């Protein structure tokens, strides 16, 4: 005799560790440092902070809900009145007034409920929107090193699943929970108003319901907490597998990766079944409470009617009151399922939203700093790398005691065999990572003072062309750029002709769902952003590596113009690009082993000379046969 949903909510689902063990399911993946999660106290405080500016809306919404619930409580006494009229064999006309009042109560309750739900939903959506804004704002400012350590899956899970879970709770669970709690409190008060003994009889169900709620929360909380982490781990595995599909096929690793997905899926099914069993036991206990409470109210009503203390209609109203509690009590307890999931998701969102905004560091010799002033045409920035050591994982160093100085306006090419540490050094200079030891200083015009503008811009092979007009995509680098400035930037990288040839020129929608840009055009777009950002220091990490020979030569020329007048560090994929630099720095095994001009290093007959000889011997063949390349994703990443 329960009004609980016929289809119980399923328990949490998610991914499992690679060994398929459900016992350790939901633990933090090895080698991952997940993004922070707020404590329960901090989560509650964050909600209060978000609601405080909207107290008026909250009061109005809950006042309307109280009015709707109070009006609805008149139904049971009116039905009891009809029972008394029938039991006393009164004229049929006496029923007219109670029936009319029932209609009026229904209309008033419906109107008040609609108003209350509307106001409460508006409050919830407003608060959720503000939380999303704070989350996105802080997520975009997270240090890339922190995001990389956590894995893209963790951030993706928070942006997608956690936001969705909280959103669904705000739209559905919050209004229903508010209405249910009010209905329970006011109904019990109404039963006490009929006769205090009915109230005591109804309380017989409370111990069973309370113990059921405690039991459920005790078992559900750790289950949901592990689910939140496991979802991020599962998405990380899927992202890694999909992103590396080409490598997986090349090394015939399909079965191994399929096995990983299978083990994770099996663990997810096991966890789902465990959650279903938990919910079924939850409902069974609630049914016991309902039976015990209703029986107690009926027995109390029988005794009071026999003793002449109350009428049959009053006893009927009391029984109907208790029966009407089935739905709100079950709804409130069932909402614990949504509440636990939403609370865990909310804590993960607040954990990111609470991250402090990065503050500009003051120039201190002992600390890494990136200071800037508006660049002048005469000089770029000076970069001083001192005693850099870096390791992504403890005990596995990538760079060893690297010292390097980039003089203002100097263009330095960074070359060396694969795995030498070139990209790592480039990211440290760009500020993407902080070195394990040592320091990186960026100053402009020798002043060493903080100022407006971006000191270092990083151009890599990874870019995203945002869906929208091409002009707006360019203005990501400088929001106030005029159309003439956009055209000047495009001209600098030889991109104006094709940009104006687009169907709507600079207003052409590009990116997903819009005009598709070629790999070379995407790279030129990134270089144009660099020109607009106008940093004193530019770092190009193989920004032209993915084009064919002819396209690479054009892009190399565009890159040269983009970094003209700036201090530039170029991680060169093609040695022809390195040979035109003011100086070349050769890395091997995480150390700088050679430094000098192209002619000096060729004469030294060292590593660079060997690389140049090998490159020169194959260049003609490579130029005749365009290299196969994947769709490029070059971008400008600003520190």
Coordinates of C-alpha atoms in Angstrom, one line a residue, residues 549 620-628:
X549 CA 56.6 20.4 -47.5
X620 CA 64.9 16.4 -51.5
X621 CA 62.9 13.2 -51.2
X622 CA 60.7 14.6 -48.5
X623 CA 60.0 17.7 -50.5
X624 CA 59.0 15.7 -53.5
X625 CA 56.6 13.5 -51.5
X626 CA 54.2 15.5 -49.3
X627 CA 54.0 14.1 -45.8
X628 CA 50.9 12.5 -44.6

